[in-house]
Tab-separated table of N, CA and C in Angstrom:
chain	number	residue	atom	x	y	z
A	1	UNK	N	0.848	-1.170	0.000
A	1	UNK	CA	0.000	0.000	0.000
A	1	UNK	C	0.891	1.230	0.000
A	2	UNK	N	0.391	2.314	-0.541
A	2	UNK	CA	1.124	3.573	-0.540
A	2	UNK	C	0.670	4.419	0.645
A	3	UNK	N	1.635	4.920	1.366
A	3	UNK	CA	1.375	5.711	2.567
A	3	UNK	C	1.992	7.081	2.357
A	4	UNK	N	1.254	8.126	2.729
A	4	UNK	CA	1.813	9.470	2.650
A	4	UNK	C	2.035	9.985	4.068
A	5	UNK	N	3.187	10.614	4.252
A	5	UNK	CA	3.560	11.166	5.550
A	5	UNK	C	3.706	12.681	5.408
A	6	UNK	N	2.977	13.414	6.252
A	6	UNK	CA	2.959	14.877	6.196
A	6	UNK	C	4.233	15.433	6.800
A	7	UNK	N	4.934	16.242	6.023
A	7	UNK	CA	6.196	16.817	6.460
A	7	UNK	C	5.949	18.100	7.251
A	8	UNK	N	5.946	17.981	8.567
A	8	UNK	CA	5.704	19.136	9.439
A	8	UNK	C	6.797	20.185	9.298
A	9	UNK	N	7.967	19.785	8.881
A	9	UNK	CA	9.087	20.721	8.745
A	9	UNK	C	9.072	21.452	7.402
A	10	UNK	N	8.494	20.819	6.364
A	10	UNK	CA	8.526	21.394	5.018
A	10	UNK	C	7.226	22.077	4.623
A	11	UNK	N	6.101	21.603	5.123
A	11	UNK	CA	4.796	22.090	4.678
A	11	UNK	C	4.524	23.516	5.137
A	12	UNK	N	4.080	24.338	4.208
A	12	UNK	CA	3.771	25.737	4.531
A	12	UNK	C	2.586	25.835	5.485
A	13	UNK	N	1.671	24.888	5.419
A	13	UNK	CA	0.476	24.930	6.250
A	13	UNK	C	0.592	24.199	7.579
A	14	UNK	N	1.801	23.796	7.960
A	14	UNK	CA	1.980	23.051	9.211
A	14	UNK	C	1.555	23.909	10.407
A	15	UNK	N	0.761	23.329	11.279
A	15	UNK	CA	0.281	24.028	12.473
A	15	UNK	C	1.264	23.827	13.625
A	16	UNK	N	1.018	24.520	14.716
A	16	UNK	CA	1.865	24.335	15.899
A	16	UNK	C	1.738	22.898	16.409
A	17	UNK	N	0.561	22.280	16.242
A	17	UNK	CA	0.365	20.901	16.678
A	17	UNK	C	1.189	19.939	15.814
A	18	UNK	N	1.243	20.190	14.502
A	18	UNK	CA	2.088	19.384	13.616
A	18	UNK	C	3.541	19.461	14.061
A	19	UNK	N	3.993	20.679	14.339
A	19	UNK	CA	5.387	20.874	14.740
A	19	UNK	C	5.675	20.241	16.095
A	20	UNK	N	4.704	20.295	17.008
A	20	UNK	CA	4.862	19.679	18.321
A	20	UNK	C	4.957	18.150	18.193
A	21	UNK	N	4.080	17.555	17.412
A	21	UNK	CA	4.115	16.099	17.216
A	21	UNK	C	5.449	15.688	16.614
A	22	UNK	N	5.896	16.397	15.590
A	22	UNK	CA	7.176	16.105	14.948
A	22	UNK	C	8.324	16.218	15.950
A	23	UNK	N	8.298	17.251	16.784
A	23	UNK	CA	9.345	17.466	17.779
A	23	UNK	C	9.340	16.359	18.835
A	24	UNK	N	8.180	16.068	19.387
A	24	UNK	CA	8.069	15.054	20.446
A	24	UNK	C	8.446	13.669	19.909
A	25	UNK	N	8.021	13.358	18.703
A	25	UNK	CA	8.312	12.048	18.103
A	25	UNK	C	9.741	11.970	17.550
A	26	UNK	N	10.379	13.124	17.376
A	26	UNK	CA	11.732	13.199	16.825
A	26	UNK	C	11.824	12.606	15.411
A	27	UNK	N	10.805	12.933	14.611
A	27	UNK	CA	10.754	12.551	13.200
A	27	UNK	C	10.284	13.772	12.405
A	28	UNK	N	10.534	13.820	11.104
A	28	UNK	CA	10.103	14.987	10.325
A	28	UNK	C	8.609	15.010	10.008
A	29	UNK	N	7.877	13.995	10.427
A	29	UNK	CA	6.473	13.861	10.056
A	29	UNK	C	5.536	14.003	11.252
A	30	UNK	N	4.304	14.447	10.952
A	30	UNK	CA	3.310	14.593	12.010
A	30	UNK	C	1.977	13.937	11.667
A	31	UNK	N	1.846	13.413	10.461
A	31	UNK	CA	0.556	12.862	10.039
A	31	UNK	C	0.771	11.799	8.962
A	32	UNK	N	-0.121	10.788	8.935
A	32	UNK	CA	-0.023	9.708	7.954
A	32	UNK	C	-1.408	9.351	7.426
A	33	UNK	N	-1.470	9.018	6.144
A	33	UNK	CA	-2.707	8.541	5.532
A	33	UNK	C	-2.351	7.539	4.445
A	34	UNK	N	-3.333	6.773	4.017
A	34	UNK	CA	-3.134	5.849	2.911
A	34	UNK	C	-3.472	6.562	1.613
A	35	UNK	N	-2.571	6.479	0.656
A	35	UNK	CA	-2.780	7.080	-0.660
A	35	UNK	C	-3.648	6.148	-1.498
A	36	UNK	N	-4.738	6.692	-2.020
A	36	UNK	CA	-5.642	5.897	-2.847
A	36	UNK	C	-5.504	6.213	-4.325
A	37	UNK	N	-5.371	7.506	-4.655
A	37	UNK	CA	-5.348	7.908	-6.064
A	37	UNK	C	-4.623	9.235	-6.213
A	38	UNK	N	-3.730	9.319	-7.198
A	38	UNK	CA	-3.067	10.578	-7.543
A	38	UNK	C	-3.776	11.133	-8.767
A	39	UNK	N	-4.229	12.372	-8.671
A	39	UNK	CA	-4.923	12.985	-9.796
A	39	UNK	C	-3.947	13.345	-10.902
A	40	UNK	N	-4.487	13.647	-12.069
A	40	UNK	CA	-3.654	13.958	-13.228
A	40	UNK	C	-2.725	15.140	-13.010
A	41	UNK	N	-3.114	16.077	-12.123
A	41	UNK	CA	-2.249	17.245	-11.906
A	41	UNK	C	-1.030	16.901	-11.057
A	42	UNK	N	-0.939	15.690	-10.545
A	42	UNK	CA	0.194	15.178	-9.753
A	42	UNK	C	0.410	15.911	-8.439
A	43	UNK	N	-0.518	16.772	-8.033
A	43	UNK	CA	-0.390	17.432	-6.737
A	43	UNK	C	-1.566	17.111	-5.813
A	44	UNK	N	-2.695	16.720	-6.373
A	44	UNK	CA	-3.872	16.390	-5.569
A	44	UNK	C	-4.014	14.875	-5.482
A	45	UNK	N	-4.354	14.400	-4.287
A	45	UNK	CA	-4.504	12.958	-4.105
A	45	UNK	C	-5.714	12.640	-3.243
A	46	UNK	N	-6.353	11.538	-3.568
A	46	UNK	CA	-7.409	10.991	-2.728
A	46	UNK	C	-6.764	10.098	-1.683
A	47	UNK	N	-7.156	10.260	-0.436
A	47	UNK	CA	-6.529	9.531	0.663
A	47	UNK	C	-7.586	8.929	1.583
A	48	UNK	N	-7.134	8.005	2.401
A	48	UNK	CA	-7.949	7.396	3.439
A	48	UNK	C	-7.130	7.421	4.718
A	49	UNK	N	-7.739	7.875	5.788
A	49	UNK	CA	-7.022	7.882	7.056
A	49	UNK	C	-7.815	8.605	8.124
A	50	UNK	N	-7.158	8.836	9.236
A	50	UNK	CA	-7.798	9.494	10.370
A	50	UNK	C	-7.238	10.906	10.490
A	51	UNK	N	-8.111	11.885	10.436
A	51	UNK	CA	-7.686	13.280	10.500
A	51	UNK	C	-8.622	14.035	11.430
A	52	UNK	N	-8.047	14.840	12.324
A	52	UNK	CA	-8.858	15.592	13.291
A	52	UNK	C	-9.831	16.532	12.586
A	53	UNK	N	-9.369	17.212	11.524
A	53	UNK	CA	-10.221	18.177	10.824
A	53	UNK	C	-11.403	17.505	10.130
A	54	UNK	N	-11.257	16.229	9.788
A	54	UNK	CA	-12.358	15.495	9.156
A	54	UNK	C	-13.183	14.725	10.195
A	55	UNK	N	-12.785	14.812	11.449
A	55	UNK	CA	-13.553	14.192	12.531
A	55	UNK	C	-13.242	12.740	12.807
A	56	UNK	N	-12.338	12.156	12.043
A	56	UNK	CA	-12.000	10.754	12.276
A	56	UNK	C	-11.600	10.055	10.997
A	57	UNK	N	-11.831	8.751	10.960
A	57	UNK	CA	-11.420	7.924	9.824
A	57	UNK	C	-12.388	8.134	8.667
A	58	UNK	N	-11.828	8.616	7.556
A	58	UNK	CA	-12.660	8.944	6.404
A	58	UNK	C	-11.781	9.087	5.165
A	59	UNK	N	-12.424	9.430	4.081
A	59	UNK	CA	-11.723	9.688	2.829
A	59	UNK	C	-11.562	11.197	2.676
A	60	UNK	N	-10.495	11.628	2.018
A	60	UNK	CA	-10.274	13.058	1.844
A	60	UNK	C	-9.365	13.348	0.667
A	61	UNK	N	-9.063	14.628	0.478
A	61	UNK	CA	-8.148	15.094	-0.565
A	61	UNK	C	-7.010	15.850	0.091
A	62	UNK	N	-5.801	15.693	-0.435
A	62	UNK	CA	-4.633	16.393	0.104
A	62	UNK	C	-3.780	16.949	-1.032
A	63	UNK	N	-2.912	17.888	-0.674
A	63	UNK	CA	-1.917	18.433	-1.590
A	63	UNK	C	-0.631	17.631	-1.382
A	64	UNK	N	-0.265	16.807	-2.343
A	64	UNK	CA	0.888	15.920	-2.210
A	64	UNK	C	2.216	16.639	-2.057
A	65	UNK	N	2.276	17.909	-2.399
A	65	UNK	CA	3.544	18.639	-2.277
A	65	UNK	C	3.990	18.763	-0.826
A	66	UNK	N	3.071	18.543	0.117
A	66	UNK	CA	3.403	18.648	1.538
A	66	UNK	C	3.653	17.285	2.184
A	67	UNK	N	3.711	16.243	1.363
A	67	UNK	CA	3.865	14.876	1.871
A	67	UNK	C	5.027	14.168	1.198
A	68	UNK	N	5.547	13.153	1.872
A	68	UNK	CA	6.457	12.194	1.262
A	68	UNK	C	5.654	10.919	1.083
A	69	UNK	N	5.906	10.218	-0.037
A	69	UNK	CA	5.151	9.013	-0.353
A	69	UNK	C	6.054	7.795	-0.138
A	70	UNK	N	5.491	6.775	0.510
A	70	UNK	CA	6.201	5.527	0.799
A	70	UNK	C	5.362	4.351	0.311
A	71	UNK	N	6.036	3.264	0.000
A	71	UNK	CA	5.342	2.007	-0.272
A	71	UNK	C	5.681	1.039	0.851
A	72	UNK	N	4.683	0.317	1.330
A	72	UNK	CA	4.895	-0.698	2.357
A	72	UNK	C	3.900	-1.827	2.132
A	73	UNK	N	4.370	-3.072	2.066
A	73	UNK	CA	3.427	-4.175	1.883
A	73	UNK	C	2.504	-4.323	3.092
A	74	UNK	N	1.307	-4.815	2.860
A	74	UNK	CA	0.335	-4.977	3.939
A	74	UNK	C	0.271	-6.431	4.394
A	75	UNK	N	-0.284	-6.618	5.565
A	75	UNK	CA	-0.470	-7.954	6.123
A	75	UNK	C	-1.788	-8.541	5.623
A	76	UNK	N	-1.948	-9.853	5.707
A	76	UNK	CA	-3.232	-10.459	5.331
A	76	UNK	C	-4.374	-9.841	6.139
A	77	UNK	N	-5.497	-9.640	5.484
A	77	UNK	CA	-6.668	-9.076	6.157
A	77	UNK	C	-6.677	-7.559	6.225
A	78	UNK	N	-5.745	-6.911	5.541
A	78	UNK	CA	-5.647	-5.446	5.637
A	78	UNK	C	-6.877	-4.748	5.073
A	79	UNK	N	-7.465	-5.271	4.007
A	79	UNK	CA	-8.641	-4.637	3.419
A	79	UNK	C	-9.821	-4.676	4.395
A	80	UNK	N	-9.973	-5.774	5.108
A	80	UNK	CA	-11.035	-5.873	6.105
A	80	UNK	C	-10.815	-4.859	7.227
A	81	UNK	N	-9.568	-4.731	7.680
A	81	UNK	CA	-9.258	-3.744	8.729
A	81	UNK	C	-9.494	-2.324	8.200
A	82	UNK	N	-9.095	-2.110	6.961
A	82	UNK	CA	-9.261	-0.816	6.298
A	82	UNK	C	-10.734	-0.406	6.306
A	83	UNK	N	-11.588	-1.266	5.815
A	83	UNK	CA	-13.014	-0.942	5.721
A	83	UNK	C	-13.689	-0.886	7.087
A	84	UNK	N	-13.215	-1.676	8.026
A	84	UNK	CA	-13.801	-1.708	9.352
A	84	UNK	C	-13.555	-0.463	10.184
A	85	UNK	N	-12.612	0.370	9.773
A	85	UNK	CA	-12.279	1.562	10.558
A	85	UNK	C	-13.012	2.820	10.090
A	86	UNK	N	-13.623	2.794	8.926
A	86	UNK	CA	-14.325	3.975	8.410
A	86	UNK	C	-15.375	4.433	9.428
A	87	UNK	N	-15.351	5.719	9.739
A	87	UNK	CA	-16.324	6.288	10.665
A	87	UNK	C	-15.860	6.354	12.111
A	88	UNK	N	-14.734	5.720	12.445
A	88	UNK	CA	-14.258	5.812	13.828
A	88	UNK	C	-13.814	7.246	14.098
A	89	UNK	N	-14.103	7.785	15.281
A	89	UNK	CA	-13.789	9.182	15.572
A	89	UNK	C	-12.307	9.410	15.878
A	90	UNK	N	-11.872	10.663	15.634
A	90	UNK	CA	-10.517	11.059	16.015
A	90	UNK	C	-10.465	11.208	17.529
A	91	UNK	N	-9.323	10.842	18.113
A	91	UNK	CA	-9.180	10.930	19.566
A	91	UNK	C	-7.829	11.509	19.949
A	92	UNK	N	-7.847	12.669	20.613
A	92	UNK	CA	-6.603	13.234	21.136
A	92	UNK	C	-6.078	12.354	22.267
A	93	UNK	N	-6.979	11.646	22.960
A	93	UNK	CA	-6.573	10.720	24.018
A	93	UNK	C	-5.674	9.623	23.436
A	94	UNK	N	-6.046	9.128	22.246
A	94	UNK	CA	-5.224	8.081	21.629
A	94	UNK	C	-3.851	8.615	21.243
A	95	UNK	N	-3.754	9.906	20.945
A	95	UNK	CA	-2.443	10.518	20.667
A	95	UNK	C	-1.594	10.483	21.939
A	96	UNK	N	-2.189	10.800	23.080
A	96	UNK	CA	-1.460	10.727	24.359
A	96	UNK	C	-0.965	9.313	24.635
A	97	UNK	N	-1.776	8.318	24.271
A	97	UNK	CA	-1.395	6.925	24.529
A	97	UNK	C	-0.180	6.487	23.724
A	98	UNK	N	0.185	7.222	22.652
A	98	UNK	CA	1.381	6.848	21.894
A	98	UNK	C	2.641	7.052	22.730
A	99	UNK	N	2.599	7.976	23.665
A	99	UNK	CA	3.741	8.233	24.552
A	99	UNK	C	3.519	7.680	25.956
A	100	UNK	N	2.261	7.464	26.321
A	100	UNK	CA	1.915	6.947	27.650
A	100	UNK	C	1.030	5.708	27.469
A	101	UNK	N	1.601	4.603	26.974
A	101	UNK	CA	0.785	3.443	26.616
A	101	UNK	C	0.068	2.771	27.786
A	102	UNK	N	0.466	3.093	28.989
A	102	UNK	CA	-0.194	2.529	30.165
A	102	UNK	C	-1.539	3.193	30.448
A	103	UNK	N	-1.824	4.325	29.794
A	103	UNK	CA	-3.137	4.955	29.965
A	103	UNK	C	-4.221	4.006	29.461
A	104	UNK	N	-5.386	4.004	30.096
A	104	UNK	CA	-6.451	3.105	29.631
A	104	UNK	C	-7.007	3.547	28.278
A	105	UNK	N	-7.466	2.565	27.518
A	105	UNK	CA	-8.114	2.872	26.242
A	105	UNK	C	-9.543	3.312	26.549
A	106	UNK	N	-9.940	4.443	25.980
A	106	UNK	CA	-11.278	4.981	26.228
A	106	UNK	C	-11.990	5.152	24.887
A	107	UNK	N	-13.107	4.501	24.727
A	107	UNK	CA	-13.915	4.666	23.521
A	107	UNK	C	-13.312	4.028	22.286
A	108	UNK	N	-13.855	4.397	21.142
A	108	UNK	CA	-13.448	3.844	19.847
A	108	UNK	C	-12.485	4.743	19.093
A	109	UNK	N	-12.130	5.900	19.656
A	109	UNK	CA	-11.324	6.883	18.950
A	109	UNK	C	-9.933	6.402	18.602
A	110	UNK	N	-9.424	6.929	17.486
A	110	UNK	CA	-8.097	6.577	16.980
A	110	UNK	C	-7.385	7.836	16.500
A	111	UNK	N	-6.111	7.680	16.154
A	111	UNK	CA	-5.356	8.771	15.537
A	111	UNK	C	-4.780	8.261	14.216
A	112	UNK	N	-4.094	9.118	13.490
A	112	UNK	CA	-3.636	8.745	12.146
A	112	UNK	C	-2.626	7.607	12.157
A	113	UNK	N	-1.664	7.642	13.093
A	113	UNK	CA	-0.646	6.584	13.140
A	113	UNK	C	-1.290	5.250	13.497
A	114	UNK	N	-2.215	5.277	14.440
A	114	UNK	CA	-2.926	4.060	14.845
A	114	UNK	C	-3.665	3.460	13.652
A	115	UNK	N	-4.338	4.292	12.876
A	115	UNK	CA	-5.109	3.817	11.730
A	115	UNK	C	-4.214	3.102	10.721
A	116	UNK	N	-3.105	3.725	10.339
A	116	UNK	CA	-2.203	3.122	9.351
A	116	UNK	C	-1.522	1.894	9.943
A	117	UNK	N	-1.110	1.960	11.209
A	117	UNK	CA	-0.479	0.807	11.860
A	117	UNK	C	-1.422	-0.384	11.890
A	118	UNK	N	-2.685	-0.125	12.131
A	118	UNK	CA	-3.700	-1.186	12.156
A	118	UNK	C	-3.836	-1.826	10.783
A	119	UNK	N	-3.920	-1.019	9.738
A	119	UNK	CA	-4.055	-1.546	8.378
A	119	UNK	C	-2.811	-2.335	7.970
A	120	UNK	N	-1.627	-1.879	8.414
A	120	UNK	CA	-0.388	-2.597	8.105
A	120	UNK	C	-0.255	-3.890	8.901
A	121	UNK	N	-1.041	-4.022	9.969
A	121	UNK	CA	-0.944	-5.214	10.805
A	121	UNK	C	0.170	-5.126	11.836
A	122	UNK	N	0.567	-3.908	12.207
A	122	UNK	CA	1.628	-3.729	13.198
A	122	UNK	C	1.169	-4.193	14.580
A	123	UNK	N	2.111	-4.751	15.329
A	123	UNK	CA	1.843	-5.119	16.716
A	123	UNK	C	1.667	-3.841	17.530
A	124	UNK	N	0.801	-3.842	18.503
A	124	UNK	CA	0.538	-2.683	19.362
A	124	UNK	C	0.117	-1.453	18.557
A	125	UNK	N	-0.698	-1.665	17.529
A	125	UNK	CA	-1.128	-0.568	16.659
A	125	UNK	C	-1.861	0.524	17.428
A	126	UNK	N	-2.580	0.162	18.489
A	126	UNK	CA	-3.374	1.158	19.214
A	126	UNK	C	-2.523	2.142	20.007
A	127	UNK	N	-1.225	1.866	20.164
A	127	UNK	CA	-0.341	2.835	20.827
A	127	UNK	C	0.802	3.276	19.909
A	128	UNK	N	0.706	2.966	18.632
A	128	UNK	CA	1.755	3.348	17.681
A	128	UNK	C	1.743	4.857	17.454
A	129	UNK	N	2.913	5.456	17.505
A	129	UNK	CA	3.074	6.871	17.204
A	129	UNK	C	3.751	7.037	15.849
A	130	UNK	N	4.033	8.268	15.474
A	130	UNK	CA	4.659	8.524	14.173
A	130	UNK	C	6.044	7.888	14.069
A	131	UNK	N	6.833	7.892	15.143
A	131	UNK	CA	8.158	7.263	15.099
A	131	UNK	C	8.035	5.762	14.904
A	132	UNK	N	7.100	5.131	15.624
A	132	UNK	CA	6.887	3.693	15.459
A	132	UNK	C	6.492	3.377	14.020
A	133	UNK	N	5.593	4.184	13.483
A	133	UNK	CA	5.117	3.984	12.125
A	133	UNK	C	6.252	4.165	11.112
A	134	UNK	N	7.029	5.223	11.259
A	134	UNK	CA	8.134	5.471	10.337
A	134	UNK	C	9.177	4.359	10.426
A	135	UNK	N	9.507	3.919	11.633
A	135	UNK	CA	10.471	2.819	11.790
A	135	UNK	C	9.994	1.568	11.062
A	136	UNK	N	8.713	1.256	11.188
A	136	UNK	CA	8.143	0.084	10.532
A	136	UNK	C	8.192	0.236	9.004
A	137	UNK	N	7.774	1.395	8.522
A	137	UNK	CA	7.751	1.623	7.073
A	137	UNK	C	9.164	1.581	6.495
A	138	UNK	N	10.122	2.181	7.182
A	138	UNK	CA	11.514	2.150	6.693
A	138	UNK	C	12.070	0.725	6.680
A	139	UNK	N	11.678	-0.088	7.649
A	139	UNK	CA	12.170	-1.467	7.732
A	139	UNK	C	11.536	-2.382	6.691
A	140	UNK	N	10.288	-2.101	6.326
A	140	UNK	CA	9.553	-3.006	5.433
A	140	UNK	C	9.231	-2.426	4.058
A	141	UNK	N	9.459	-1.143	3.856
A	141	UNK	CA	9.070	-0.502	2.602
A	141	UNK	C	10.153	0.395	2.053
A	142	UNK	N	9.756	1.340	1.205
A	142	UNK	CA	10.707	2.268	0.589
A	142	UNK	C	9.979	3.507	0.091
A	143	UNK	N	10.751	4.599	-0.080
A	143	UNK	CA	10.198	5.862	-0.600
A	143	UNK	C	9.947	5.741	-2.084
A	144	UNK	N	8.922	6.463	-2.548
A	144	UNK	CA	8.621	6.543	-3.974
A	144	UNK	C	8.406	8.009	-4.343
A	145	UNK	N	8.522	8.301	-5.633
A	145	UNK	CA	8.278	9.668	-6.091
A	145	UNK	C	6.796	9.853	-6.429
A	146	UNK	N	6.449	10.994	-6.953
A	146	UNK	CA	5.060	11.330	-7.249
A	146	UNK	C	4.454	10.391	-8.301
A	147	UNK	N	5.304	9.762	-9.109
A	147	UNK	CA	4.847	8.794	-10.110
A	147	UNK	C	4.830	7.379	-9.561
A	148	UNK	N	5.044	7.257	-8.244
A	148	UNK	CA	5.046	5.995	-7.512
A	148	UNK	C	6.168	5.051	-7.957
A	149	UNK	N	7.278	5.645	-8.381
A	149	UNK	CA	8.479	4.904	-8.730
A	149	UNK	C	9.453	4.962	-7.561
A	150	UNK	N	10.115	3.872	-7.288
A	150	UNK	CA	11.051	3.784	-6.161
A	150	UNK	C	12.162	4.821	-6.280
A	151	UNK	N	12.453	5.474	-5.158
A	151	UNK	CA	13.534	6.480	-5.117
A	151	UNK	C	14.809	5.799	-4.678
């Protein structure tokens, strides 16, 4: 599957929260989604993932110029996990659990790293943060360019 990672350091629209997540996680990224389709203009893409502004797990559009694109193979059953997460709400509590995994799980809420980690079949997906996600993707996948060719 193709995964896009939002570059909090490069993106002009990065918020203070993006920069804080990137700083705390010690990675250049603050957000992740699954890439579904690149439009003909090569800058707009259809994505699937969990985003606070969209209220949770849903489909959306992004400007690819603010993201890096990666390829990572998925585990068996990923499509079922993918479809089963649509509609789950965004949870700032789940973001806290990425650094404090001993906190209790409350409700059905998820964050972007959790959503992608779940689809990839990562262990402990419900407490996966951006660093965990990036480490996994780097170990099992590779970067690609806007034409989805390996870099």
